[in-house]
Amino acid sequence: MTKGQDRVAGGIPATPPRDRAEEGILYYIQRYRLTGGDRLPAERDLAEELGVSRTALRAAIGRLESAHMLERRHGAGTFICPAKPVNIFEDTYSYSDSVRAVGRVPGSRVISARWKAADATLAERTGLAEGAPIFELCRVRLADEHPVSIETSSINGSLCPGIDRFDFGSEELYRVLERAYGIRVEHGIERISISRANGDEADYLGIAKGSPVFFESALEYDAERTLVEYVKTVINPARYRFASLSGRQEVMPKEVLAWLNA
């Protein structure tokens, strides 16, 4: 036993004060059904309610702030962060649907939209022929007008001629594909890594240059396994989550195994 370590009856170590304070805060949020934007009581009042010291409470708030669950605003107090959209790996991905699922409003700001020919690198990654028509759409994805990610979609242009006539600042890509072209994404293969935001990415996301970000790349297919989209996304981890459900597995096309293992 470490000198000075607290123990309860039976020799079991006592819960550290910071952990008790953190558990108390989470219970308080649940008990009073607080949601994003709600403010916690003043530190003195909350510490008294939870039966912990203000030192322990501040440490717990700091840890929950690092986890992007709480936000301290100078001179205003401590607030519950808005619920983060979540991408469930086993489900067909739709950014807009994931935002709506947590009670928020999705949106997009178009950075660029253009036609181009698939180069050798894109052809290798997607299985399309070199020179195939690609509609490239780059957008900042929003939740309640706050920037969440930068998404660059390379869409199989042979499936959707004339798609450039749509305004993707106000219309959703997947809804346009389904409504105008009868295309529905049914399968996807995703790969996620950690990167750091460069200058442009930081400006678009409203974060500091060099901040850690998620980098996601994905291949999206229709029911016949025809490639619909290759997408690269830079994501602010403070505003988005990923999750997986056990017991459900995607059947991977053989042609993407090399890409996943690259």
Coordinates of C-alpha atoms in Angstrom, one line a residue, residues 59-60 92 132 135 140 163 174 211 216 237 243-244 253 261-262:
A59 CA -10.1 18.8 -11.5
A60 CA -13.2 16.8 -12.5
T92 CA -24.9 3.4 -43.9
A132 CA -13.2 8.7 -65.9
F135 CA -17.5 15.4 -59.8
V140 CA -17.4 22.4 -44.7
I163 CA -25.1 16.9 -61.0
Y174 CA -27.3 11.7 -50.9
S211 CA -4.5 20.7 -33.7
E216 CA -11.3 9.6 -42.6
P237 CA -12.8 15.5 -32.7
A243 CA -18.8 4.2 -32.5
S244 CA -19.1 0.5 -33.4
P253 CA -15.2 -6.2 -51.7
N261 CA -3.9 -2.4 -45.7
A262 CA -1.9 0.3 -47.5

